Every structure is written in structure tokens, then in C-alpha cells.
Amino acid sequence: MYNIAILASGSGSNAENIIRYFEQHQSVRVSQVLANKPDAYVLERAAKLHIPARVFTKDEFTSPAFSERLIQEGITHVVLAGFLWLVPQHLIAAFPDHIVNIHPALLPKYGGKGMYGSKVHESVVAAGEQETGITIHLVNEEYDKGIHLLQATCSVIAGDTADAVAAKVHDLEYEHFPRTIENWIINTQS
């Protein structure tokens, strides 16, 4: 059995979608949800779905004990779902090629530190882009620089607001993120 830990910072709609996708899966399950904000709604979503959840601090996250605990708890893969902190080297070393993130744009455009959520969509609209989308990628030491597992696109039409673009991008996230995670895990065969 492959065990996923989801790291999230906010609402957790992607986390909930992933949890539901793997509820009856024969070889992959979401074992826990970890949040870096005590008021993150993802914690309530996890509780409603009977998934263990906890909050951690920056000091805990940057300590190698964080990785060691995940390993002791049987975690095999880490999924970042709306998680905003840079992943420390110890976690990358403990889970090489076993950490995945989703970014709400077609990387390398609109990526890097500080580029998340509405900031990305506002930038896409302001630049007059005709296309945007999502990038699901492995995590390395730099923001949004890991190997791409999947990119999916949607159109940006004249008059689209950042909110309209966000809705299109969320649809892509919900459609592609769980299935890409499944394919990635099954194909990595830790």
C-alpha cells in the first residue's frame, strides 16, 4: 500500500478531491493531511472525511525530525495541494522524486516565489495571455522548477477576469490532479 501525506495551507478543495479519489483505491490511500496554518479549512475537510490531520510550525517543518516522522508513519509519497512554503532539503532527500506539486499556470510562466493563487491569474489576465492551465510537477529545491508530469490547458478569452480564469484552472485541477498522482505513484513503484 502506498501512503500519501497531503500538505496544504488553505481551503483544501484539491486535498478533498484527492482524498475522495483514493477512498476505495486498492493500492493508494491518503493517510494524513498536514497544514501549516491552524485555521486552514483543509483540517475540517480532513476531519469530515475521517483522515488524520495535524498542524505544524515552520520550526517543525525545517527540522529533519519532520521527515523522520513521516517515514516512521509509513508515508511513501507527499502531495503539495495549495501548500505555500518552500520544501526543505531534508524532505526532498527523504522522499526523492516522491513529492509532487500542482501550480495554477503553465510553467515556467508565472512561477516562482510569491506566484500562487489569484496573483497568478491576475498576472495571466494582465499579460493578455490567450492560454493558461496547470502544471503538475515533481518538487526540487527551487519553487516550481521540478520535472513536469503533466500540463493541461484552458483558453483565456477577451473579457475574462482573474476569477473567471481561476474557475477554469480549478476545473483542470480537479480533473487532472488525482489521476496524475495515481499514475505517478503506480509508475514510480517505490
Short mmCIF file of C-alpha atoms in Angstrom, two decimals:
data_model
loop_
_atom_site.label_atom_id
_atom_site.label_comp_id
_atom_site.label_asym_id
_atom_site.label_seq_id
_atom_site.Cartn_x
_atom_site.Cartn_y
_atom_site.Cartn_z
CA MET A 1 0.00 0.00 0.00
CA TYR A 2 1.26 3.47 -0.93
CA ASN A 3 0.53 6.13 1.69
CA ILE A 4 0.14 9.79 0.81
CA ALA A 5 0.62 12.74 3.14
CA ILE A 6 -1.03 15.88 1.78
CA LEU A 7 0.49 19.22 2.77
CA ALA A 8 -1.83 22.21 2.46
CA SER A 9 -2.07 25.82 3.57
CA GLY A 10 -5.66 26.81 2.88
CA SER A 11 -9.15 25.71 1.97
CA GLY A 12 -8.23 22.24 0.82
CA SER A 13 -10.60 21.73 -2.11
CA ASN A 14 -7.85 19.92 -4.04
CA ALA A 15 -6.99 17.89 -0.94
CA GLU A 16 -10.62 16.84 -0.56
CA ASN A 17 -10.80 15.89 -4.23
CA ILE A 18 -7.67 13.74 -3.85
CA ILE A 19 -8.96 12.08 -0.66
CA ARG A 20 -12.25 11.20 -2.34
CA TYR A 21 -10.49 9.89 -5.45
CA PHE A 22 -8.42 7.41 -3.41
CA GLU A 23 -11.12 6.40 -0.88
CA GLN A 24 -11.68 2.97 -2.43
CA HIS A 25 -8.34 2.59 -4.20
CA GLN A 26 -6.71 -0.81 -3.84
CA SER A 27 -3.11 0.32 -3.58
CA VAL A 28 -3.03 4.05 -2.76
CA ARG A 29 -4.56 5.93 0.15
CA VAL A 30 -4.35 9.34 1.75
CA SER A 31 -3.05 8.61 5.24
CA GLN A 32 -2.86 12.12 6.65
CA VAL A 33 -3.28 15.82 5.99
CA LEU A 34 -0.76 18.29 7.35
CA ALA A 35 -1.40 22.04 7.48
CA ASN A 36 0.92 24.92 8.27
CA LYS A 37 -1.93 27.17 9.42
CA PRO A 38 -4.11 26.30 12.41
CA ASP A 39 -7.16 27.94 10.79
CA ALA A 40 -6.76 26.21 7.41
CA TYR A 41 -10.13 24.84 6.32
CA VAL A 42 -8.38 21.75 4.95
CA LEU A 43 -8.26 20.50 8.56
CA GLU A 44 -12.07 20.48 8.74
CA ARG A 45 -12.33 18.79 5.36
CA ALA A 46 -9.94 16.05 6.52
CA ALA A 47 -11.87 15.55 9.76
CA LYS A 48 -15.18 15.19 7.88
CA LEU A 49 -13.56 12.54 5.69
CA HIS A 50 -12.01 10.75 8.69
CA ILE A 51 -8.43 11.45 7.65
CA PRO A 52 -5.95 12.18 10.46
CA ALA A 53 -4.78 15.79 10.33
CA ARG A 54 -2.39 17.97 12.25
CA VAL A 55 -0.84 21.42 12.19
CA PHE A 56 2.90 22.01 12.12
CA THR A 57 5.10 25.05 12.63
CA LYS A 58 7.90 26.42 10.46
CA ASP A 59 10.45 25.19 13.01
CA GLU A 60 8.99 21.68 12.90
CA PHE A 61 8.91 21.71 9.10
CA THR A 62 12.53 22.76 8.73
CA SER A 63 13.76 20.11 11.17
CA PRO A 64 14.85 16.70 9.83
CA ALA A 65 12.59 15.20 12.52
CA PHE A 66 9.65 16.16 10.26
CA SER A 67 10.85 13.81 7.52
CA GLU A 68 11.75 11.12 10.02
CA ARG A 69 8.25 11.19 11.47
CA LEU A 70 6.64 10.83 8.04
CA ILE A 71 8.87 7.85 7.29
CA GLN A 72 8.05 6.27 10.68
CA GLU A 73 4.35 6.75 9.93
CA GLY A 74 4.73 4.80 6.69
CA ILE A 75 4.34 7.71 4.28
CA THR A 76 5.64 6.84 0.81
CA HIS A 77 4.60 9.94 -1.17
CA VAL A 78 3.99 13.61 -0.38
CA VAL A 79 1.47 15.74 -2.27
CA LEU A 80 1.50 19.53 -2.05
CA ALA A 81 -2.04 20.80 -2.58
CA GLY A 82 -2.11 24.55 -2.15
CA PHE A 83 0.97 24.47 0.06
CA LEU A 84 2.92 27.73 0.02
CA TRP A 85 6.25 27.07 1.75
CA LEU A 86 9.47 26.05 0.04
CA VAL A 87 10.14 22.38 0.77
CA PRO A 88 13.34 21.91 2.83
CA GLN A 89 16.24 19.83 1.56
CA HIS A 90 15.78 17.16 4.25
CA LEU A 91 12.27 16.38 2.98
CA ILE A 92 13.42 16.22 -0.64
CA ALA A 93 16.28 13.91 0.37
CA ALA A 94 13.93 11.67 2.39
CA PHE A 95 11.41 11.43 -0.48
CA PRO A 96 13.44 11.73 -3.72
CA ASP A 97 11.09 12.01 -6.71
CA HIS A 98 8.23 11.23 -4.30
CA ILE A 99 6.96 14.78 -3.74
CA VAL A 100 4.56 16.35 -6.24
CA ASN A 101 3.04 19.82 -6.51
CA ILE A 102 0.40 21.49 -8.63
CA HIS A 103 0.85 25.02 -9.95
CA PRO A 104 -2.02 27.08 -11.42
CA ALA A 105 -0.18 28.13 -14.59
CA LEU A 106 1.82 26.70 -17.46
CA LEU A 107 5.31 26.71 -16.00
CA PRO A 108 7.83 28.16 -16.45
CA LYS A 109 5.49 31.14 -16.93
CA TYR A 110 4.06 32.70 -13.78
CA GLY A 111 6.03 30.51 -11.38
CA GLY A 112 8.45 31.05 -8.54
CA LYS A 113 8.30 32.51 -5.07
CA GLY A 114 5.19 34.57 -4.43
CA MET A 115 3.36 33.34 -7.52
CA TYR A 116 0.30 31.49 -6.26
CA GLY A 117 -3.47 31.69 -6.34
CA SER A 118 -5.04 34.93 -7.52
CA LYS A 119 -1.63 36.55 -8.12
CA VAL A 120 -1.02 34.05 -10.92
CA HIS A 121 -4.44 34.54 -12.52
CA GLU A 122 -4.22 38.34 -12.29
CA SER A 123 -0.80 38.19 -13.99
CA VAL A 124 -2.14 35.95 -16.76
CA VAL A 125 -5.02 38.36 -17.47
CA ALA A 126 -2.80 41.47 -17.25
CA ALA A 127 -0.34 39.95 -19.75
CA GLY A 128 -3.12 39.30 -22.25
CA GLU A 129 -2.41 35.56 -22.41
CA GLN A 130 -4.73 33.54 -24.63
CA GLU A 131 -3.98 30.29 -22.83
CA THR A 132 -3.18 29.20 -19.30
CA GLY A 133 -3.56 26.00 -17.34
CA ILE A 134 -1.94 23.82 -14.73
CA THR A 135 1.42 22.19 -14.25
CA ILE A 136 1.80 19.11 -12.06
CA HIS A 137 5.48 18.63 -11.27
CA LEU A 138 7.97 16.89 -9.04
CA VAL A 139 9.39 19.04 -6.28
CA ASN A 140 13.04 20.00 -6.00
CA GLU A 141 14.96 22.68 -4.09
CA GLU A 142 13.53 25.59 -6.09
CA TYR A 143 9.98 26.91 -6.35
CA ASP A 144 8.22 25.41 -9.39
CA LYS A 145 11.37 24.07 -11.07
CA GLY A 146 10.85 20.28 -10.84
CA ILE A 147 10.26 17.87 -13.70
CA HIS A 148 6.80 18.26 -15.23
CA LEU A 149 4.48 15.26 -15.01
CA LEU A 150 1.56 16.93 -16.79
CA GLN A 151 0.42 20.23 -18.22
CA ALA A 152 -3.21 20.85 -19.14
CA THR A 153 -4.51 23.99 -20.80
CA CYS A 154 -7.58 26.18 -20.99
CA SER A 155 -8.30 29.27 -23.04
CA VAL A 156 -8.29 32.82 -21.77
CA ILE A 157 -10.72 34.92 -23.77
CA ALA A 158 -11.07 38.67 -24.01
CA GLY A 159 -13.03 39.93 -21.04
CA ASP A 160 -12.07 37.05 -18.72
CA THR A 161 -11.44 38.25 -15.20
CA ALA A 162 -8.89 36.70 -12.86
CA ASP A 163 -11.82 34.96 -11.12
CA ALA A 164 -13.07 33.51 -14.41
CA VAL A 165 -9.58 32.23 -15.20
CA ALA A 166 -9.31 30.78 -11.69
CA ALA A 167 -12.56 28.84 -12.18
CA LYS A 168 -11.26 27.34 -15.43
CA VAL A 169 -7.96 26.42 -13.79
CA HIS A 170 -9.72 24.85 -10.79
CA ASP A 171 -11.72 22.66 -13.16
CA LEU A 172 -8.45 21.44 -14.67
CA GLU A 173 -7.00 20.80 -11.22
CA TYR A 174 -9.98 18.71 -10.12
CA GLU A 175 -9.96 16.75 -13.37
CA HIS A 176 -6.24 16.02 -13.64
CA PHE A 177 -4.52 16.16 -10.24
CA PRO A 178 -5.82 12.91 -8.67
CA ARG A 179 -5.33 10.83 -11.82
CA THR A 180 -1.83 12.23 -12.36
CA ILE A 181 -0.95 11.42 -8.74
CA GLU A 182 -2.22 7.88 -9.25
CA ASN A 183 -0.19 7.39 -12.44
CA TRP A 184 2.91 8.90 -10.85
CA ILE A 185 2.70 6.67 -7.76
CA ILE A 186 1.97 3.48 -9.67
CA ASN A 187 4.78 4.23 -12.14
CA THR A 188 7.39 5.13 -9.50
CA GLN A 189 6.90 1.79 -7.70
CA SER A 190 8.87 2.96 -4.66
#
